[in-house]
Short mmCIF file of C-alpha atoms and ligand atoms in Angstrom, two decimals:
data_model
loop_
_atom_site.label_atom_id
_atom_site.label_comp_id
_atom_site.label_asym_id
_atom_site.label_seq_id
_atom_site.Cartn_x
_atom_site.Cartn_y
_atom_site.Cartn_z
CA MET T 1 83.96 84.93 50.02
CA PRO T 2 83.33 88.55 51.10
CA LYS T 3 80.32 89.37 53.26
CA HIS T 4 77.25 89.91 51.14
CA ARG T 5 75.84 93.44 51.11
CA ALA T 6 73.99 95.74 48.75
CA PRO T 7 76.12 98.26 46.82
CA LEU T 8 76.65 101.65 48.46
CA VAL T 9 74.57 103.36 45.79
CA VAL T 10 71.57 101.27 46.91
CA LEU T 11 72.21 101.80 50.61
CA GLU T 12 72.44 105.56 50.07
CA SER T 13 69.36 105.71 47.83
CA GLY T 14 66.89 105.85 50.71
CA MET T 15 65.14 102.72 49.43
CA ALA T 16 66.96 100.22 51.66
CA GLU T 17 65.84 99.05 55.08
CA ASP T 18 68.16 96.84 57.12
CA GLY T 19 70.57 96.75 54.18
CA TYR T 20 68.20 95.68 51.40
CA ILE T 21 65.18 96.99 49.51
CA PRO T 22 61.84 95.66 50.77
CA VAL T 23 59.45 94.71 47.97
CA ASP T 24 55.98 93.26 47.59
CA SER T 25 56.84 89.57 47.24
CA ARG T 26 54.26 89.06 44.46
CA THR T 27 54.76 92.17 42.30
CA LEU T 28 58.31 93.15 43.36
CA ARG T 29 57.18 96.76 43.66
CA THR T 30 59.00 98.92 46.19
CA ARG T 31 57.11 101.42 48.31
CA PHE T 32 58.10 104.05 45.73
CA PRO T 33 55.55 104.34 42.88
CA GLY T 34 56.83 102.88 39.62
CA VAL T 35 60.02 101.51 41.20
CA TYR T 36 60.74 97.78 41.36
CA ALA T 37 63.69 95.90 42.83
CA VAL T 38 65.01 92.49 41.79
CA GLY T 39 67.99 90.34 42.57
CA ASP T 40 70.38 90.48 45.46
CA VAL T 41 69.38 94.00 46.55
CA ALA T 42 65.74 93.05 47.16
CA THR T 43 64.17 91.39 50.20
CA VAL T 44 61.75 88.89 48.71
CA GLY T 45 62.00 85.85 50.96
CA VAL T 46 64.11 83.76 48.59
CA PRO T 47 67.88 83.12 48.63
CA LYS T 48 70.10 85.60 46.87
CA ALA T 49 70.82 83.57 43.74
CA GLY T 50 70.97 84.32 40.04
CA VAL T 51 68.20 81.89 39.24
CA PHE T 52 65.80 83.89 41.44
CA ALA T 53 67.02 87.22 40.07
CA GLU T 54 66.34 86.02 36.53
CA SER T 55 62.75 84.93 37.21
CA ALA T 56 62.09 88.07 39.26
CA ALA T 57 63.19 90.21 36.32
CA ARG T 58 60.61 88.45 34.11
CA VAL T 59 57.90 89.28 36.65
CA VAL T 60 58.87 92.95 36.70
CA ALA T 61 58.82 93.04 32.89
CA ALA T 62 55.33 91.50 32.92
CA GLU T 63 54.18 94.00 35.57
CA ILE T 64 55.43 96.98 33.57
CA ILE T 65 53.93 95.67 30.32
CA ALA T 66 50.57 95.16 32.04
CA GLU T 67 50.75 98.65 33.49
CA VAL T 68 51.45 100.19 30.09
CA ARG T 69 49.08 98.06 28.01
CA GLY T 70 46.41 97.28 30.61
CA GLY T 71 44.70 93.91 30.72
CA ASP T 72 44.76 91.10 33.26
CA ASP T 73 47.05 91.18 36.27
CA PRO T 74 50.21 89.14 35.65
CA ALA T 75 50.60 85.89 37.58
CA GLY T 76 53.11 87.40 40.02
CA TYR T 77 56.32 86.08 41.44
CA GLY T 78 56.42 82.38 42.31
CA GLY T 79 59.67 82.20 44.26
CA THR T 80 60.66 78.85 42.80
CA GLY T 81 64.00 77.90 41.30
CA SER T 82 66.38 75.08 40.49
CA CYS T 83 69.99 74.40 41.28
CA TYR T 84 72.14 71.92 39.36
CA ILE T 85 74.67 69.84 41.28
CA GLU T 86 77.80 68.46 39.61
CA PHE T 87 78.70 64.92 40.67
CA GLY T 88 81.59 64.43 38.22
CA ALA T 89 81.93 61.73 35.57
CA GLY T 90 79.38 63.55 33.38
CA ARG T 91 76.58 63.27 35.94
CA VAL T 92 74.50 66.19 37.18
CA GLY T 93 71.64 66.29 39.71
CA ARG T 94 69.10 69.01 40.36
CA VAL T 95 67.19 70.41 43.32
CA ASP T 96 63.92 72.26 42.65
CA VAL T 97 63.06 74.59 45.50
CA ASP T 98 59.87 76.41 46.38
CA PHE T 99 60.15 79.07 49.04
CA PRO T 100 56.87 80.97 49.40
CA SER T 101 54.11 78.45 48.54
CA GLY T 102 53.86 76.46 51.75
CA PRO T 103 54.31 77.02 55.46
CA LYS T 104 58.01 76.30 54.97
CA PRO T 105 60.36 76.01 52.00
CA THR T 106 60.39 72.70 50.16
CA GLY T 107 62.95 71.09 47.87
CA GLU T 108 62.73 68.16 45.49
CA TYR T 109 65.94 66.32 44.74
CA HIS T 110 66.53 64.72 41.34
CA ALA T 111 69.35 62.18 41.38
CA PRO T 112 72.29 62.73 39.00
CA THR T 113 72.03 61.44 35.45
CA ALA T 114 73.70 62.02 32.10
CA GLU T 115 70.40 63.47 30.81
CA MET T 116 70.48 66.11 33.54
CA ALA T 117 74.05 66.96 32.49
CA ALA T 118 72.70 67.66 28.99
CA GLU T 119 69.89 69.75 30.48
CA LYS T 120 72.40 71.82 32.47
CA GLN T 121 74.49 72.28 29.35
CA GLY T 122 71.39 73.57 27.53
CA PHE T 123 70.52 75.88 30.44
CA GLY T 124 73.95 77.49 30.17
CA SER T 125 74.23 77.67 26.40
CA GLU T 126 70.73 79.13 26.01
CA ARG T 127 71.60 81.97 28.41
CA ARG T 128 75.02 82.59 26.85
CA ALA T 129 73.30 82.94 23.47
CA ARG T 130 70.49 85.15 24.79
CA TRP T 131 72.54 87.37 27.06
CA PHE T 132 75.93 87.54 25.33
CA ASN T 133 75.08 86.55 21.76
CA ARG T 134 77.55 83.63 21.77
C1 LIG F 1 80.86 82.72 44.33
C2 LIG F 1 79.40 82.84 43.96
C3 LIG F 1 78.74 81.75 43.37
C4 LIG F 1 77.41 81.84 43.02
N1 LIG F 1 76.78 80.75 42.43
C5 LIG F 1 75.51 80.83 42.06
C6 LIG F 1 74.87 79.73 41.40
O1 LIG F 1 75.46 78.67 41.18
N2 LIG F 1 73.57 79.86 41.04
C7 LIG F 1 72.88 81.01 41.26
O2 LIG F 1 71.71 81.08 40.89
N3 LIG F 1 73.47 82.09 41.87
C8 LIG F 1 74.75 82.02 42.26
N4 LIG F 1 75.36 83.09 42.89
C9 LIG F 1 74.56 84.27 43.19
C10 LIG F 1 74.40 85.17 41.96
O3 LIG F 1 75.67 85.49 41.42
C11 LIG F 1 73.67 86.44 42.38
O4 LIG F 1 72.52 86.12 43.13
C12 LIG F 1 73.26 87.24 41.15
O5 LIG F 1 74.40 87.61 40.41
C13 LIG F 1 72.48 88.48 41.57
O6 LIG F 1 72.22 89.25 40.43
P1 LIG F 1 71.98 90.79 40.57
O7 LIG F 1 71.74 91.28 39.18
O8 LIG F 1 70.98 91.07 41.62
O9 LIG F 1 73.34 91.39 41.14
P2 LIG F 1 74.80 91.35 40.51
O10 LIG F 1 74.97 90.20 39.57
O11 LIG F 1 75.74 91.49 41.69
O12 LIG F 1 74.85 92.66 39.62
C14 LIG F 1 74.91 93.93 40.21
C15 LIG F 1 75.77 94.78 39.28
O13 LIG F 1 75.71 96.13 39.71
C16 LIG F 1 77.01 96.68 39.55
N5 LIG F 1 77.12 97.88 40.39
C17 LIG F 1 77.30 97.96 41.75
N6 LIG F 1 77.37 99.23 42.13
C18 LIG F 1 77.22 99.99 41.01
C19 LIG F 1 77.20 101.40 40.76
N7 LIG F 1 77.34 102.30 41.74
N8 LIG F 1 77.04 101.80 39.49
C20 LIG F 1 76.89 100.91 38.49
N9 LIG F 1 76.89 99.56 38.66
C21 LIG F 1 77.05 99.12 39.90
C22 LIG F 1 77.94 95.55 39.94
O14 LIG F 1 79.24 95.77 39.43
C23 LIG F 1 77.24 94.35 39.30
O15 LIG F 1 77.67 94.15 37.96
C24 LIG F 1 76.70 83.03 43.26
C25 LIG F 1 77.35 84.13 43.85
C26 LIG F 1 78.68 84.04 44.19
C27 LIG F 1 79.37 85.23 44.83
#
């Protein structure tokens, strides 16, 4: 696997520090007014994984909507996520991780079951339908 790094366009934008874009870990705002960063390019304190990028994007959407419409402050970024683990023979486990809540990251392991395999299937098919219309 190649070494992970932000794309050149990000590095040359002036927003990056030490290779990534620092953000407020609750609002995902950069130090530039009206500019947010999510996903692998942002330094949030969570691993660089799609599951965190997806939830971060929801937070940014909520922040922008609140800014435009006014109203209560959105809940902010939670920094939690789940990872499915394939065990073969139709069995799938899951680890739920929480990075920012406590003094150190925590993870809860759910042993593999056929039900979890169905859950993982649903996780994938829901996103394929939503993102790619198939
Ligand atoms: C082998 C592998 C396995 C992984 N497995 C998992 C997993 O099981 N679960 C999980 O949650 N995460 C997983 N990840 C991590 C996940 O893929 C990333 O965290 C996620 O894709 C980050 O999303 P992003 O939108 O921030 O960046 P990306 O998905 O990298 O999207 C950035 C996009 O910007 C484009 N781009 C770059 N430069 C330019 C430019 N100059 N102009 C226009 N476009 C540009 C790129 O082509 C790319 O399409 C895995 C990653 C790898 C490499």
